[in-house]
GROMACS .gro file of C-alpha atoms in nm:
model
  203
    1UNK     CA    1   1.108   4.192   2.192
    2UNK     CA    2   1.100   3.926   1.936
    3UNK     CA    3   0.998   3.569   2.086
    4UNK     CA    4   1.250   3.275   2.128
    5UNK     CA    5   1.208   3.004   1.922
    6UNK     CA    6   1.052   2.718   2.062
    7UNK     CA    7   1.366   2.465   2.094
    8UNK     CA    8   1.334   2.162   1.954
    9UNK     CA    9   1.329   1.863   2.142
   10UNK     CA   10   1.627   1.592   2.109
   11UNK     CA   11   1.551   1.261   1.897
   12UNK     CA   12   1.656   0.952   2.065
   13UNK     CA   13   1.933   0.774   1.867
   14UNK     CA   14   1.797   0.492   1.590
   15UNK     CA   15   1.731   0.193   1.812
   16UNK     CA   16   1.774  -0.164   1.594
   17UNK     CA   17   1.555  -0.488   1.770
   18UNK     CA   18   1.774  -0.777   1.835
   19UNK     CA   19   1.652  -1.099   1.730
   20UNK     CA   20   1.460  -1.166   2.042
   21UNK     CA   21   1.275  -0.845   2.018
   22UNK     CA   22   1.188  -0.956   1.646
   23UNK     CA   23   1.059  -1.286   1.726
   24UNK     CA   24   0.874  -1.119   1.990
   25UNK     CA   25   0.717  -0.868   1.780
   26UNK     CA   26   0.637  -1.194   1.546
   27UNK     CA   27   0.467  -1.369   1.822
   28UNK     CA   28   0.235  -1.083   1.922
   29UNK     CA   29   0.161  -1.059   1.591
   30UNK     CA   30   0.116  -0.713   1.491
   31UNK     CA   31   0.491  -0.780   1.272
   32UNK     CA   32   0.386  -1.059   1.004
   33UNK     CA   33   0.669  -1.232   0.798
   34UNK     CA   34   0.458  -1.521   0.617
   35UNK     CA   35   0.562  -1.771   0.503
   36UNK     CA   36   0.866  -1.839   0.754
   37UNK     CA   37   0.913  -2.167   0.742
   38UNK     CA   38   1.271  -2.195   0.921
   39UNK     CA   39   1.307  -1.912   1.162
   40UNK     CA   40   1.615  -2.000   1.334
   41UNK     CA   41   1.722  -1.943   0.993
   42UNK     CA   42   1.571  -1.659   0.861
   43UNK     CA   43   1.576  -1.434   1.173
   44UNK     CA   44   1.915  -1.314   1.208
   45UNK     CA   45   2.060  -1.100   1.492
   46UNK     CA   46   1.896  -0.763   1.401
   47UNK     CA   47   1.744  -0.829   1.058
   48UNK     CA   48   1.497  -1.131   0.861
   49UNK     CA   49   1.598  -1.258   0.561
   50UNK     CA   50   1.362  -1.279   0.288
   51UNK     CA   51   1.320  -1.515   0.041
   52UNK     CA   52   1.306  -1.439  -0.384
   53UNK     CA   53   0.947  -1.514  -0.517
   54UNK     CA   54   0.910  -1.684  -0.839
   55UNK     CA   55   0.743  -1.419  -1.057
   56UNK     CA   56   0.971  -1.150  -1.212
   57UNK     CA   57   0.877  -0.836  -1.383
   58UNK     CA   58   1.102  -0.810  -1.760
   59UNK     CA   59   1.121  -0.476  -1.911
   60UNK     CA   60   1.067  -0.545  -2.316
   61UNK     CA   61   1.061  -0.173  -2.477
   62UNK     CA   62   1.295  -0.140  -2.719
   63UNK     CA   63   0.983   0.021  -2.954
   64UNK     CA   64   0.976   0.356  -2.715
   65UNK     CA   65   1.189   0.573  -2.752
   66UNK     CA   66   1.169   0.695  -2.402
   67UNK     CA   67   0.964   0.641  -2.075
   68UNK     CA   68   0.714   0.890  -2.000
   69UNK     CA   69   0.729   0.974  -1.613
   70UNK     CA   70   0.375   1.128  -1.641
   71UNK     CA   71   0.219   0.856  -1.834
   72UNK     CA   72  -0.018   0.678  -1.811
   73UNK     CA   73   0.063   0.282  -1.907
   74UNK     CA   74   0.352   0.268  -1.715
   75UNK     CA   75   0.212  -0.123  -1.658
   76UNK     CA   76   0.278  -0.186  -2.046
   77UNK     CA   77   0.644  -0.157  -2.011
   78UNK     CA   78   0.699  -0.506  -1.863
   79UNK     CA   79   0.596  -0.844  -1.931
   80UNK     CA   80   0.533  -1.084  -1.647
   81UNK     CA   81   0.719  -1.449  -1.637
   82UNK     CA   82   0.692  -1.708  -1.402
   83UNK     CA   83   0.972  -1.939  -1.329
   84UNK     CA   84   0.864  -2.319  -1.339
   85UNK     CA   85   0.924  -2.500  -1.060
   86UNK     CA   86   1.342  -2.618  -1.003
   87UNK     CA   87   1.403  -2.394  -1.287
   88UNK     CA   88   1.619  -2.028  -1.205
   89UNK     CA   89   1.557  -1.708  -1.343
   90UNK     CA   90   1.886  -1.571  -1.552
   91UNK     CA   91   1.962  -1.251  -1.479
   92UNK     CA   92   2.244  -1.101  -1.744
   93UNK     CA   93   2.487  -0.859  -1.721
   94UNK     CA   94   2.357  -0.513  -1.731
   95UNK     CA   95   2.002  -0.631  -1.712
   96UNK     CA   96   1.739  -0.416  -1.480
   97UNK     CA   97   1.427  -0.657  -1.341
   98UNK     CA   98   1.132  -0.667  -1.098
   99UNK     CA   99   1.127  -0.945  -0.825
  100UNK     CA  100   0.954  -0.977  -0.542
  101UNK     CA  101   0.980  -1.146  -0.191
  102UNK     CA  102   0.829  -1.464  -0.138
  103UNK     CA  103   0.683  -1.370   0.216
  104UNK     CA  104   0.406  -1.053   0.278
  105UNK     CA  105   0.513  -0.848   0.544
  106UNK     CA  106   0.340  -0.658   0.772
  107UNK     CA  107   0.547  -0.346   0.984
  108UNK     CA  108   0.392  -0.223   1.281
  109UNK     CA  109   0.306   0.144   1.323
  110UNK     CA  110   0.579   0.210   1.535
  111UNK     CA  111   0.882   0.025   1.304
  112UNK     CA  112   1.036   0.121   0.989
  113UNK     CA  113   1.221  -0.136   0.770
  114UNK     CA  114   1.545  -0.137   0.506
  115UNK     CA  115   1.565  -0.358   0.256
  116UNK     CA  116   1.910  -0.447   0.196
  117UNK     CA  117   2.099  -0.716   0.024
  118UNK     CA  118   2.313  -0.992   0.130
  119UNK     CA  119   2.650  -0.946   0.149
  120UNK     CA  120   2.701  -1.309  -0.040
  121UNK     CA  121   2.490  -1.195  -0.331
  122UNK     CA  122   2.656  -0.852  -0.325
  123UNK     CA  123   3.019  -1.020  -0.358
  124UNK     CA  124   2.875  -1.180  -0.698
  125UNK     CA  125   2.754  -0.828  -0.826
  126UNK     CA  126   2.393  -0.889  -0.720
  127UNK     CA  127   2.172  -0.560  -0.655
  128UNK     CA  128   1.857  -0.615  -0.500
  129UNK     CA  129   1.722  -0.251  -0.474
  130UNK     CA  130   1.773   0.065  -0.658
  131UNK     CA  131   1.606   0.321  -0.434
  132UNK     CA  132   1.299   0.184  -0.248
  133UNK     CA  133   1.510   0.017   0.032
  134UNK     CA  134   1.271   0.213   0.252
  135UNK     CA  135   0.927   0.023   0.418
  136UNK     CA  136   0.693   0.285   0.576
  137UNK     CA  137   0.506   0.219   0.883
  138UNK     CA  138   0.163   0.027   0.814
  139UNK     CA  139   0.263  -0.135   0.457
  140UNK     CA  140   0.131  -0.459   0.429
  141UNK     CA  141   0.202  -0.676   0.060
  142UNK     CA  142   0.511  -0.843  -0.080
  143UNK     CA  143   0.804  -0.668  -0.127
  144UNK     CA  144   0.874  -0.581  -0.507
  145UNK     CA  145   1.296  -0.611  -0.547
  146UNK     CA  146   1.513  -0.431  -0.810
  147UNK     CA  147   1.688  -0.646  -0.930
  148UNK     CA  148   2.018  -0.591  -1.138
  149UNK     CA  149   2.337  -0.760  -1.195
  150UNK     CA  150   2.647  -0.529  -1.232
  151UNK     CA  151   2.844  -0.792  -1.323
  152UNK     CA  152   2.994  -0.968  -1.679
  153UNK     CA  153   2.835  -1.240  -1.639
  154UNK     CA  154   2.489  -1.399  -1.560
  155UNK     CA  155   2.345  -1.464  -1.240
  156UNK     CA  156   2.096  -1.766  -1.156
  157UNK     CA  157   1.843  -1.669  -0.916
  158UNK     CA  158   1.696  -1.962  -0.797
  159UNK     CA  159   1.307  -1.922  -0.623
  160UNK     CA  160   1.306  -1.999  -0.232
  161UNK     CA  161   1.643  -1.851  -0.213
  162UNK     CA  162   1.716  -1.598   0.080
  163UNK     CA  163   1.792  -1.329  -0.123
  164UNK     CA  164   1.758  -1.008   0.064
  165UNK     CA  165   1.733  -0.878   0.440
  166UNK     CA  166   1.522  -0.627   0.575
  167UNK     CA  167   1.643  -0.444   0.890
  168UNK     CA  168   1.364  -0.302   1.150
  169UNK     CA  169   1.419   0.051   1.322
  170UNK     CA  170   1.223   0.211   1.626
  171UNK     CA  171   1.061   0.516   1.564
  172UNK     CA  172   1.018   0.778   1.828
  173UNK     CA  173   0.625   0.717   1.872
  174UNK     CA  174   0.372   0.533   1.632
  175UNK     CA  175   0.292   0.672   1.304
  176UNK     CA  176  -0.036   0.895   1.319
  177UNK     CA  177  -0.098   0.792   0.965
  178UNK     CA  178   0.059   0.497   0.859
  179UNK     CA  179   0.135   0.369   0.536
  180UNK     CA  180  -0.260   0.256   0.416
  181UNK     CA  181  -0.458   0.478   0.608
  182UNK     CA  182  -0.725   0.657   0.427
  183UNK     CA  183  -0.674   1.001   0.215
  184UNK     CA  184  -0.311   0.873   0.215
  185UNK     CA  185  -0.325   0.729  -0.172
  186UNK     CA  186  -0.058   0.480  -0.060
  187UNK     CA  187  -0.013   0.326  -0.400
  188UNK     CA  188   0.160  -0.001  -0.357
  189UNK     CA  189  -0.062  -0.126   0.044
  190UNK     CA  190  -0.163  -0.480  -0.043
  191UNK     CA  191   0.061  -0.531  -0.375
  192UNK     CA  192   0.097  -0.903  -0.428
  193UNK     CA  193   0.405  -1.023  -0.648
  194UNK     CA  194   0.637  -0.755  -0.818
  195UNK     CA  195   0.483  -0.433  -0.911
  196UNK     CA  196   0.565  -0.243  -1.121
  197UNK     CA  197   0.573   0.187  -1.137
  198UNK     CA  198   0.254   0.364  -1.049
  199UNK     CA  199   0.435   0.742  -1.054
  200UNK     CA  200   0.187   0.871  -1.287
  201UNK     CA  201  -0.071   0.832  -1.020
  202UNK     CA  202   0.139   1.103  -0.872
  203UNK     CA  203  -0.106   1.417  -0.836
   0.00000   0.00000   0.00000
């Protein structure tokens, strides 16, 4: 007779660390959050706010008539500007930037992370991710932020400001091949400031 399919064994329900798991994770070290310069501040019950950096990521191509997925100078479509010090970025209504997180992170093989917003910032129309809200096992770099501001009117982001929150999740075991590990092409391990799309070095 035909065979039974093999059945498929239960996943354990999402577990999120509390705060005193985080810090523990911190203090063993193998979950980096640097700088954190206040962490009775920045750890939270079951998440770590992160703070904006001060380089942004503009997108100036009104000459194009389109962006090509598949090309190849993606990095052309955006000009970099630093914010001087005391001085906020403006972000206007409508507009679509690249930020980044002032801290590199570092997830453990055995965590995922979400990058959400804060609920403050989100009251004043504040987006701070589009889609990648997800951070793989293994990453290692800053955190670029997609930054846009549904609102009518503009937004001053100020540098140093706690500006988003990622959220840690337990996976079921360690990753076999975390995000970094060789053959993997991970794209965006080490990335330092906001970076922008690498899709066409998509096979």
């Amino acid at each position: 007779g035909a065979k039974r399919p093999r059945p498929v064994r239960a996943l354990a329900p999402r577990v999120t660390p509390s705060h005193r798991d985080i810090r523990a994770r911190i203090d063993k070290g193998d979950l980096v959050v640097d700088p954190l310069d206040d962490r009775d501040m920045q750890v939270q019950p079951a998440s770590i706010d992160l703070r904006l950096g001060d380089e942004f990521l503009v997108f100036r191509n009104p000459h194009i008539p389109f962006i090509d997925t598949r090309g190849s100078d993606l990095a052309g479509l955006t000009e970099r500007v630093k914010v001087a010090p005391g001085k906020p970025f403006i972000l206007h209504p409508g507009e679509f930037v690249l930020g980044t997180t002032l801290e590199r992170v570092k997830i453990p093989y055995d965590l995922v992370a979400k990058v959400e917003g804060r609920s403050s910032l989100g009251r004043l129309a504040l987006v701070v991710h589009a889609t990648a809200g997800f951070v793989d096992p293994g990453f290692e770099g800053h955190i670029t932020l997609e930054l846009s501001n549904l609102g009518r009117v503009p937004i001053a982001l100020h540098p140093g400001m706690r500006v988003s929150q990622i959220a840690l999740h337990q996976m079921t075991s360690p990753a076999a091949r975390p995000y970094g590990s060789p053959g993997r092409k991970s794209k965006y391990q080490g990335q330092t400031g906001p970076v922008g799309s690498r899709i066409g070095d998509d096979p």
